[in-house]
Amino acid sequence: MRFRTQVSNPGLMLKIIRSLKQTATTCVLKLTPEIVGFIVTGPEVGPEGVQIWSQIKVSTLFDQYRIESRQSNEIHLDLAIEPFAKALRSAEAALESSGGARAFGWGDHADAEAEGGTGCIMKLAKKNDKAVLVFEIKAYTNAGHPLQVSHDVGVFVLAPAKVKELREPCCPTPDLFITLPSLAMLKGLTSRLSHLAPRVNVSGNNQGTLTFSVESDGMQLDTTWTNLTIPPFTTNSESNDDAERPSQLANLDLTESQKARRAQGADAVKARAPSDEMFQVTIGTKSLLKFLSTNVSNSGTIACICDDYCLICYIYIGDVADNAGVLTIFIPKMQE
């Protein structure tokens, strides 16, 4: 098993990790030849907790990426979020203080290649018979002197049996996809609502209407947005299953025929339900706040409602058209 890469975008990676930190203290880092995944699930989040299943293209975060394993060249690492974030903060600070990515390559020094000075190297190693992710950071001090910093982040390599237990939550065919307003605005609103009630009813329709509603002490407070964008896609209609996993709805590698079938599925959904029909789900305000605390990208967030079952949100990394990556956040219905 081998893994080594150069972290080309430590700032973005740090934003992703900070988003996970709002939900959990540990995560699973999934490494494959083409896709990097950050997963938050399992007993820590609880039956009504927020789960995160992300897919990010390797080229979005890394350069000189090399991975080998007996499990189809895939590696799953269970790690604590805070030490991982600390290493990334160190890499980002070194990059900024050195004047940009070029400084990570040791500028124009002739010995750059000889010393392997390629910035922030992340590699899987074993120290004292324990697996660690090693961050080797090379930069310059403000005085122009070479600086080398190393961080060891303890990890657990998941066995194949444990990897099989990593199952995304299954959910019914979504009834509505809608583009959310600004997450910062929603966070401010939800923070105020959380002082009124422990749960919030999220509802919307295919006319672009979205409503947040809470009830407390005989009072009902509704906040409604209108004319929100309805994105031109829906669930993968080629599946015969009654339930499918959230990240399958935001696949980074759809073929043109799959996109066409998905569009046909959208037409079918619209044909079945009047555009003004409201779909709703009641979720915990604390769970909603965890999602709204993510701060990865300003390129847009799409939510889908599975009526009376769950809310699934897709936070796109970079421009949606670039397919650089997406964080899929699953918020289940709050039980009575």
mmCIF file of C-alpha atoms in Angstrom:
data_model
loop_
_atom_site.group_PDB
_atom_site.id
_atom_site.type_symbol
_atom_site.label_atom_id
_atom_site.label_comp_id
_atom_site.label_asym_id
_atom_site.label_seq_id
_atom_site.Cartn_x
_atom_site.Cartn_y
_atom_site.Cartn_z
ATOM 1 C CA MET A 1 0.000 0.000 0.000
ATOM 2 C CA ARG A 2 1.482 3.326 -1.103
ATOM 3 C CA PHE A 3 0.236 6.883 -1.205
ATOM 4 C CA ARG A 4 2.098 10.115 -1.915
ATOM 5 C CA THR A 5 0.991 13.437 -3.355
ATOM 6 C CA GLN A 6 1.600 17.174 -3.385
ATOM 7 C CA VAL A 7 -1.147 19.243 -1.772
ATOM 8 C CA SER A 8 -1.685 21.940 -4.386
ATOM 9 C CA ASN A 9 -4.670 23.631 -2.730
ATOM 10 C CA PRO A 10 -4.289 23.446 1.075
ATOM 11 C CA GLY A 11 -6.640 26.402 1.580
ATOM 12 C CA LEU A 12 -9.589 24.696 -0.118
ATOM 13 C CA MET A 13 -8.842 21.412 1.597
ATOM 14 C CA LEU A 14 -8.806 23.225 4.937
ATOM 15 C CA LYS A 15 -12.227 24.759 4.216
ATOM 16 C CA ILE A 16 -13.623 21.297 3.534
ATOM 17 C CA ILE A 17 -12.142 19.902 6.743
ATOM 18 C CA ARG A 18 -13.486 22.834 8.767
ATOM 19 C CA SER A 19 -16.932 22.110 7.359
ATOM 20 C CA LEU A 20 -16.689 18.517 8.570
ATOM 21 C CA LYS A 21 -15.581 19.738 11.990
ATOM 22 C CA GLN A 22 -18.982 21.355 12.491
ATOM 23 C CA THR A 23 -20.508 17.879 12.432
ATOM 24 C CA ALA A 24 -17.977 15.442 13.912
ATOM 25 C CA THR A 25 -14.512 15.013 15.410
ATOM 26 C CA THR A 26 -13.447 12.194 13.084
ATOM 27 C CA CYS A 27 -13.928 11.367 9.430
ATOM 28 C CA VAL A 28 -12.948 8.819 6.809
ATOM 29 C CA LEU A 29 -10.628 9.982 4.039
ATOM 30 C CA LYS A 30 -11.312 7.938 0.910
ATOM 31 C CA LEU A 31 -8.507 7.951 -1.654
ATOM 32 C CA THR A 32 -8.989 6.552 -5.158
ATOM 33 C CA PRO A 33 -7.094 7.136 -8.425
ATOM 34 C CA GLU A 34 -9.610 9.757 -9.611
ATOM 35 C CA ILE A 35 -11.713 10.883 -6.639
ATOM 36 C CA VAL A 36 -11.022 11.983 -3.070
ATOM 37 C CA GLY A 37 -13.819 11.587 -0.552
ATOM 38 C CA PHE A 38 -14.415 12.903 2.965
ATOM 39 C CA ILE A 39 -17.033 10.886 4.848
ATOM 40 C CA VAL A 40 -18.771 11.632 8.140
ATOM 41 C CA THR A 41 -21.084 8.835 9.252
ATOM 42 C CA GLY A 42 -21.429 6.052 11.792
ATOM 43 C CA PRO A 43 -22.301 5.977 15.505
ATOM 44 C CA GLU A 44 -20.789 9.417 16.190
ATOM 45 C CA VAL A 45 -23.474 11.286 14.241
ATOM 46 C CA GLY A 46 -26.357 9.287 15.766
ATOM 47 C CA PRO A 47 -29.638 8.215 14.129
ATOM 48 C CA GLU A 48 -30.770 11.817 13.583
ATOM 49 C CA GLY A 49 -27.350 13.302 12.883
ATOM 50 C CA VAL A 50 -25.941 14.965 9.794
ATOM 51 C CA GLN A 51 -23.990 12.720 7.424
ATOM 52 C CA ILE A 52 -21.557 13.986 4.785
ATOM 53 C CA TRP A 53 -20.496 12.112 1.667
ATOM 54 C CA SER A 54 -18.210 14.138 -0.579
ATOM 55 C CA GLN A 55 -16.659 13.568 -3.988
ATOM 56 C CA ILE A 56 -13.788 15.792 -5.122
ATOM 57 C CA LYS A 57 -11.636 15.381 -8.194
ATOM 58 C CA VAL A 58 -8.016 14.578 -7.379
ATOM 59 C CA SER A 59 -6.819 17.445 -9.591
ATOM 60 C CA THR A 60 -8.819 19.921 -7.482
ATOM 61 C CA LEU A 61 -6.638 19.301 -4.421
ATOM 62 C CA PHE A 62 -3.488 17.470 -5.484
ATOM 63 C CA ASP A 63 -0.615 17.268 -7.976
ATOM 64 C CA GLN A 64 1.839 14.423 -8.589
ATOM 65 C CA TYR A 65 -0.700 12.003 -7.143
ATOM 66 C CA ARG A 66 0.375 8.383 -6.682
ATOM 67 C CA ILE A 67 -1.661 5.634 -5.047
ATOM 68 C CA GLU A 68 -1.341 1.844 -4.915
ATOM 69 C CA SER A 69 -3.228 -0.779 -2.927
ATOM 70 C CA ARG A 70 -4.546 -4.296 -3.274
ATOM 71 C CA GLN A 71 -8.100 -2.983 -2.956
ATOM 72 C CA SER A 72 -8.450 -1.668 -6.527
ATOM 73 C CA ASN A 73 -5.962 1.105 -5.683
ATOM 74 C CA GLU A 74 -8.289 2.507 -3.044
ATOM 75 C CA ILE A 75 -7.340 3.455 0.519
ATOM 76 C CA HIS A 76 -9.707 4.396 3.346
ATOM 77 C CA LEU A 77 -8.238 6.204 6.358
ATOM 78 C CA ASP A 78 -10.046 6.925 9.623
ATOM 79 C CA LEU A 79 -8.577 10.076 11.176
ATOM 80 C CA ALA A 80 -9.180 12.806 13.734
ATOM 81 C CA ILE A 81 -10.219 16.057 12.071
ATOM 82 C CA GLU A 82 -8.378 18.550 14.318
ATOM 83 C CA PRO A 83 -4.788 17.238 13.798
ATOM 84 C CA PHE A 84 -5.484 16.988 10.070
ATOM 85 C CA ALA A 85 -6.738 20.583 10.028
ATOM 86 C CA LYS A 86 -3.684 21.717 12.002
ATOM 87 C CA ALA A 87 -1.337 20.280 9.358
ATOM 88 C CA LEU A 88 -3.303 21.991 6.592
ATOM 89 C CA ARG A 89 -3.262 25.323 8.449
ATOM 90 C CA SER A 90 0.505 25.036 8.683
ATOM 91 C CA ALA A 91 0.760 24.315 4.955
ATOM 92 C CA GLU A 92 -1.519 27.212 4.042
ATOM 93 C CA ALA A 93 0.373 29.644 6.299
ATOM 94 C CA ALA A 94 3.725 28.566 4.857
ATOM 95 C CA LEU A 95 2.416 29.013 1.327
ATOM 96 C CA GLU A 96 1.101 32.497 2.053
ATOM 97 C CA SER A 97 4.212 33.664 3.914
ATOM 98 C CA SER A 98 6.424 32.373 1.099
ATOM 99 C CA GLY A 99 4.608 34.431 -1.482
ATOM 100 C CA GLY A 100 2.579 31.811 -3.298
ATOM 101 C CA ALA A 101 2.841 28.399 -4.882
ATOM 102 C CA ARG A 102 6.132 29.192 -6.637
ATOM 103 C CA ALA A 103 7.881 29.543 -3.275
ATOM 104 C CA PHE A 104 6.798 26.028 -2.432
ATOM 105 C CA GLY A 105 9.000 24.899 -5.308
ATOM 106 C CA TRP A 106 11.988 26.642 -3.670
ATOM 107 C CA GLY A 107 11.865 29.518 -6.146
ATOM 108 C CA ASP A 108 14.705 29.454 -8.674
ATOM 109 C CA HIS A 109 17.147 27.513 -6.495
ATOM 110 C CA ALA A 110 19.144 25.016 -8.513
ATOM 111 C CA ASP A 111 18.908 22.385 -5.792
ATOM 112 C CA ALA A 112 15.102 22.394 -5.758
ATOM 113 C CA GLU A 113 14.666 19.196 -7.723
ATOM 114 C CA ALA A 114 17.593 17.512 -6.003
ATOM 115 C CA GLU A 115 16.032 18.060 -2.595
ATOM 116 C CA GLY A 116 12.540 17.220 -3.775
ATOM 117 C CA GLY A 117 11.281 20.621 -2.698
ATOM 118 C CA THR A 118 7.760 20.539 -4.109
ATOM 119 C CA GLY A 119 5.842 22.359 -1.404
ATOM 120 C CA CYS A 120 3.512 20.402 0.838
ATOM 121 C CA ILE A 121 3.980 16.670 0.402
ATOM 122 C CA MET A 122 1.418 14.352 1.981
ATOM 123 C CA LYS A 123 2.252 10.665 2.188
ATOM 124 C CA LEU A 124 1.169 7.533 4.007
ATOM 125 C CA ALA A 125 3.871 6.029 6.200
ATOM 126 C CA LYS A 126 4.370 3.806 9.227
ATOM 127 C CA LYS A 127 6.080 4.993 12.405
ATOM 128 C CA ASN A 128 6.439 2.817 15.505
ATOM 129 C CA ASP A 129 4.247 0.229 13.765
ATOM 130 C CA LYS A 130 1.411 2.745 13.431
ATOM 131 C CA ALA A 131 0.050 4.292 10.240
ATOM 132 C CA VAL A 132 0.462 8.051 9.886
ATOM 133 C CA LEU A 133 -0.148 10.677 7.243
ATOM 134 C CA VAL A 134 3.063 12.670 7.018
ATOM 135 C CA PHE A 135 2.956 16.303 5.888
ATOM 136 C CA GLU A 136 6.349 17.588 4.745
ATOM 137 C CA ILE A 137 6.161 21.342 4.224
ATOM 138 C CA LYS A 138 8.968 23.310 2.574
ATOM 139 C CA ALA A 139 8.859 27.074 2.266
ATOM 140 C CA TYR A 140 10.825 30.234 3.062
ATOM 141 C CA THR A 141 10.922 32.406 6.152
ATOM 142 C CA ASN A 142 10.328 36.148 5.817
ATOM 143 C CA ALA A 143 14.114 36.539 5.808
ATOM 144 C CA GLY A 144 14.388 34.259 2.795
ATOM 145 C CA HIS A 145 15.795 31.218 4.597
ATOM 146 C CA PRO A 146 14.526 27.718 3.708
ATOM 147 C CA LEU A 147 12.027 26.371 6.223
ATOM 148 C CA GLN A 148 11.011 22.745 6.689
ATOM 149 C CA VAL A 149 8.084 21.662 8.864
ATOM 150 C CA SER A 150 6.753 18.150 9.385
ATOM 151 C CA HIS A 151 3.416 16.999 10.812
ATOM 152 C CA ASP A 152 2.429 13.409 11.585
ATOM 153 C CA VAL A 153 -1.311 12.736 11.668
ATOM 154 C CA GLY A 154 -2.263 9.389 13.150
ATOM 155 C CA VAL A 155 -4.645 7.335 10.992
ATOM 156 C CA PHE A 156 -6.278 3.915 10.972
ATOM 157 C CA VAL A 157 -6.281 2.073 7.663
ATOM 158 C CA LEU A 158 -9.726 0.510 7.310
ATOM 159 C CA ALA A 159 -9.836 -3.183 6.507
ATOM 160 C CA PRO A 160 -11.979 -4.286 3.525
ATOM 161 C CA ALA A 161 -14.688 -5.560 5.883
ATOM 162 C CA LYS A 162 -14.949 -2.119 7.514
ATOM 163 C CA VAL A 163 -14.989 -0.405 4.133
ATOM 164 C CA LYS A 164 -18.018 -2.476 3.140
ATOM 165 C CA GLU A 165 -19.829 -1.141 6.189
ATOM 166 C CA LEU A 166 -19.492 2.404 4.838
ATOM 167 C CA ARG A 167 -22.905 2.601 3.251
ATOM 168 C CA GLU A 168 -24.475 5.849 2.190
ATOM 169 C CA PRO A 169 -27.988 6.380 3.546
ATOM 170 C CA CYS A 170 -30.644 5.175 1.153
ATOM 171 C CA CYS A 171 -33.524 7.500 0.486
ATOM 172 C CA PRO A 172 -36.661 7.588 -1.665
ATOM 173 C CA THR A 173 -36.805 9.314 -5.007
ATOM 174 C CA PRO A 174 -36.555 13.052 -4.220
ATOM 175 C CA ASP A 175 -39.722 15.041 -4.806
ATOM 176 C CA LEU A 176 -38.086 18.438 -5.260
ATOM 177 C CA PHE A 177 -34.763 20.002 -6.225
ATOM 178 C CA ILE A 178 -34.327 23.699 -5.495
ATOM 179 C CA THR A 179 -31.420 26.159 -5.349
ATOM 180 C CA LEU A 180 -31.030 27.569 -1.851
ATOM 181 C CA PRO A 181 -30.624 31.238 -0.940
ATOM 182 C CA SER A 182 -27.322 32.396 0.559
ATOM 183 C CA LEU A 183 -26.151 29.965 3.243
ATOM 184 C CA ALA A 184 -24.962 32.877 5.388
ATOM 185 C CA MET A 185 -28.464 34.373 5.334
ATOM 186 C CA LEU A 186 -30.049 31.009 6.099
ATOM 187 C CA LYS A 187 -27.622 30.468 8.969
ATOM 188 C CA GLY A 188 -28.561 33.782 10.582
ATOM 189 C CA LEU A 189 -32.254 32.967 10.255
ATOM 190 C CA THR A 190 -31.916 29.404 11.540
ATOM 191 C CA SER A 191 -29.827 30.580 14.485
ATOM 192 C CA ARG A 192 -32.705 32.806 15.563
ATOM 193 C CA LEU A 193 -35.269 30.059 14.932
ATOM 194 C CA SER A 194 -33.272 27.633 17.083
ATOM 195 C CA HIS A 195 -34.125 29.759 20.135
ATOM 196 C CA LEU A 196 -37.833 29.310 19.411
ATOM 197 C CA ALA A 197 -38.112 25.595 18.638
ATOM 198 C CA PRO A 198 -35.943 22.465 18.369
ATOM 199 C CA ARG A 199 -37.291 21.594 14.932
ATOM 200 C CA VAL A 200 -38.003 23.401 11.685
ATOM 201 C CA ASN A 201 -40.302 22.416 8.841
ATOM 202 C CA VAL A 202 -38.673 22.888 5.428
ATOM 203 C CA SER A 203 -41.084 22.910 2.497
ATOM 204 C CA GLY A 204 -40.978 23.895 -1.157
ATOM 205 C CA ASN A 205 -42.473 23.430 -4.602
ATOM 206 C CA ASN A 206 -41.476 23.412 -8.255
ATOM 207 C CA GLN A 207 -42.485 27.049 -8.673
ATOM 208 C CA GLY A 208 -39.378 28.067 -6.734
ATOM 209 C CA THR A 209 -41.047 28.607 -3.364
ATOM 210 C CA LEU A 210 -39.189 27.639 -0.177
ATOM 211 C CA THR A 211 -40.514 28.043 3.380
ATOM 212 C CA PHE A 212 -38.916 27.594 6.801
ATOM 213 C CA SER A 213 -41.550 27.224 9.524
ATOM 214 C CA VAL A 214 -41.366 26.764 13.312
ATOM 215 C CA GLU A 215 -44.050 26.376 15.965
ATOM 216 C CA SER A 216 -43.640 27.283 19.620
ATOM 217 C CA ASP A 217 -46.121 27.997 22.450
ATOM 218 C CA GLY A 218 -49.071 28.280 20.096
ATOM 219 C CA MET A 219 -47.163 30.565 17.736
ATOM 220 C CA GLN A 220 -46.163 29.783 14.152
ATOM 221 C CA LEU A 221 -43.442 31.704 12.334
ATOM 222 C CA ASP A 222 -42.971 31.276 8.574
ATOM 223 C CA THR A 223 -40.202 32.644 6.363
ATOM 224 C CA THR A 224 -40.752 32.237 2.628
ATOM 225 C CA TRP A 225 -38.613 32.783 -0.477
ATOM 226 C CA THR A 226 -40.072 32.867 -3.965
ATOM 227 C CA ASN A 227 -38.729 32.597 -7.511
ATOM 228 C CA LEU A 228 -35.791 30.411 -6.507
ATOM 229 C CA THR A 229 -34.144 28.479 -9.320
ATOM 230 C CA ILE A 230 -35.248 24.915 -10.010
ATOM 231 C CA PRO A 231 -32.129 23.094 -11.315
ATOM 232 C CA PRO A 232 -32.527 21.103 -14.552
ATOM 233 C CA PHE A 233 -31.883 17.632 -13.140
ATOM 234 C CA THR A 234 -33.449 15.051 -10.894
ATOM 235 C CA THR A 235 -32.910 11.509 -9.733
ATOM 236 C CA ASN A 236 -31.313 8.836 -11.884
ATOM 237 C CA SER A 237 -34.339 7.255 -13.529
ATOM 238 C CA GLU A 238 -32.373 4.303 -14.884
ATOM 239 C CA SER A 239 -32.402 2.705 -11.417
ATOM 240 C CA ASN A 240 -35.157 0.238 -10.667
ATOM 241 C CA ASP A 241 -34.613 0.477 -6.917
ATOM 242 C CA ASP A 242 -37.127 2.244 -4.708
ATOM 243 C CA ALA A 243 -34.273 3.944 -2.896
ATOM 244 C CA GLU A 244 -30.915 5.312 -3.955
ATOM 245 C CA ARG A 245 -27.960 6.945 -2.307
ATOM 246 C CA PRO A 246 -27.570 10.744 -2.169
ATOM 247 C CA SER A 247 -24.211 11.054 -3.910
ATOM 248 C CA GLN A 248 -25.544 9.056 -6.845
ATOM 249 C CA LEU A 249 -27.762 12.049 -7.505
ATOM 250 C CA ALA A 250 -24.691 14.262 -7.903
ATOM 251 C CA ASN A 251 -22.399 11.904 -9.805
ATOM 252 C CA LEU A 252 -19.301 13.649 -11.165
ATOM 253 C CA ASP A 253 -18.929 11.215 -14.040
ATOM 254 C CA LEU A 254 -22.327 11.071 -15.733
ATOM 255 C CA THR A 255 -22.305 10.105 -19.391
ATOM 256 C CA GLU A 256 -24.340 12.108 -21.882
ATOM 257 C CA SER A 257 -26.920 9.315 -22.091
ATOM 258 C CA GLN A 258 -27.236 9.273 -18.301
ATOM 259 C CA LYS A 259 -27.710 13.039 -18.289
ATOM 260 C CA ALA A 260 -30.423 12.648 -20.904
ATOM 261 C CA ARG A 261 -32.198 9.966 -18.868
ATOM 262 C CA ARG A 262 -31.927 12.147 -15.779
ATOM 263 C CA ALA A 263 -33.547 15.015 -17.672
ATOM 264 C CA GLN A 264 -36.319 12.652 -18.776
ATOM 265 C CA GLY A 265 -36.780 11.706 -15.139
ATOM 266 C CA ALA A 266 -37.185 15.385 -14.244
ATOM 267 C CA ASP A 267 -39.946 15.711 -16.822
ATOM 268 C CA ALA A 268 -41.636 12.636 -15.380
ATOM 269 C CA VAL A 269 -41.567 14.060 -11.861
ATOM 270 C CA LYS A 270 -43.015 17.356 -13.055
ATOM 271 C CA ALA A 271 -45.730 15.480 -14.935
ATOM 272 C CA ARG A 272 -46.755 13.551 -11.821
ATOM 273 C CA ALA A 273 -46.979 16.500 -9.431
ATOM 274 C CA PRO A 274 -48.540 19.961 -9.921
ATOM 275 C CA SER A 275 -45.879 22.672 -9.794
ATOM 276 C CA ASP A 276 -47.520 24.324 -6.780
ATOM 277 C CA GLU A 277 -47.669 21.124 -4.710
ATOM 278 C CA MET A 278 -45.624 21.561 -1.539
ATOM 279 C CA PHE A 279 -43.198 18.907 -0.315
ATOM 280 C CA GLN A 280 -41.922 19.086 3.237
ATOM 281 C CA VAL A 281 -39.712 17.511 5.877
ATOM 282 C CA THR A 282 -39.242 18.366 9.554
ATOM 283 C CA ILE A 283 -35.620 18.390 10.718
ATOM 284 C CA GLY A 284 -33.751 19.489 13.841
ATOM 285 C CA THR A 285 -32.646 23.114 13.923
ATOM 286 C CA LYS A 286 -29.264 22.048 15.343
ATOM 287 C CA SER A 287 -28.776 19.639 12.441
ATOM 288 C CA LEU A 288 -29.685 22.377 9.981
ATOM 289 C CA LEU A 289 -27.215 24.767 11.639
ATOM 290 C CA LYS A 290 -24.415 22.214 11.284
ATOM 291 C CA PHE A 291 -25.030 22.096 7.541
ATOM 292 C CA LEU A 292 -25.308 25.877 7.227
ATOM 293 C CA SER A 293 -21.984 26.325 9.026
ATOM 294 C CA THR A 294 -20.152 24.831 6.063
ATOM 295 C CA ASN A 295 -18.094 27.399 4.184
ATOM 296 C CA VAL A 296 -16.581 25.727 1.148
ATOM 297 C CA SER A 297 -17.780 27.656 -1.874
ATOM 298 C CA ASN A 298 -20.018 30.477 -3.017
ATOM 299 C CA SER A 299 -20.902 28.780 -6.293
ATOM 300 C CA GLY A 300 -24.313 27.618 -5.120
ATOM 301 C CA THR A 301 -26.080 25.003 -3.044
ATOM 302 C CA ILE A 302 -28.864 22.741 -4.246
ATOM 303 C CA ALA A 303 -31.279 21.059 -1.855
ATOM 304 C CA CYS A 304 -33.647 18.213 -2.502
ATOM 305 C CA ILE A 305 -36.597 17.231 -0.355
ATOM 306 C CA CYS A 306 -37.696 13.635 0.040
ATOM 307 C CA ASP A 307 -41.195 14.267 1.331
ATOM 308 C CA ASP A 308 -41.495 13.509 5.057
ATOM 309 C CA TYR A 309 -38.174 11.623 4.991
ATOM 310 C CA CYS A 310 -35.033 13.753 4.651
ATOM 311 C CA LEU A 311 -33.335 16.851 3.283
ATOM 312 C CA ILE A 312 -30.275 16.375 1.069
ATOM 313 C CA CYS A 313 -28.039 19.308 0.165
ATOM 314 C CA TYR A 314 -25.295 19.537 -2.445
ATOM 315 C CA ILE A 315 -22.594 22.144 -1.867
ATOM 316 C CA TYR A 316 -20.602 22.536 -5.070
ATOM 317 C CA ILE A 317 -16.873 23.200 -4.931
ATOM 318 C CA GLY A 318 -15.916 25.808 -7.505
ATOM 319 C CA ASP A 319 -18.093 26.378 -10.541
ATOM 320 C CA VAL A 320 -20.843 23.789 -10.988
ATOM 321 C CA ALA A 321 -19.926 23.405 -14.666
ATOM 322 C CA ASP A 322 -16.342 22.447 -13.756
ATOM 323 C CA ASN A 323 -17.475 19.361 -11.793
ATOM 324 C CA ALA A 324 -14.554 19.913 -9.398
ATOM 325 C CA GLY A 325 -16.393 18.344 -6.494
ATOM 326 C CA VAL A 326 -19.476 18.303 -4.325
ATOM 327 C CA LEU A 327 -20.287 17.811 -0.642
ATOM 328 C CA THR A 328 -23.481 15.808 -0.216
ATOM 329 C CA ILE A 329 -25.086 16.449 3.167
ATOM 330 C CA PHE A 330 -27.837 14.157 4.423
ATOM 331 C CA ILE A 331 -30.183 15.469 7.149
ATOM 332 C CA PRO A 332 -32.810 12.912 8.222
ATOM 333 C CA LYS A 333 -36.315 13.668 9.413
ATOM 334 C CA MET A 334 -36.506 14.482 13.108
ATOM 335 C CA GLN A 335 -38.673 11.946 14.852
ATOM 336 C CA GLU A 336 -41.556 13.076 17.044
#
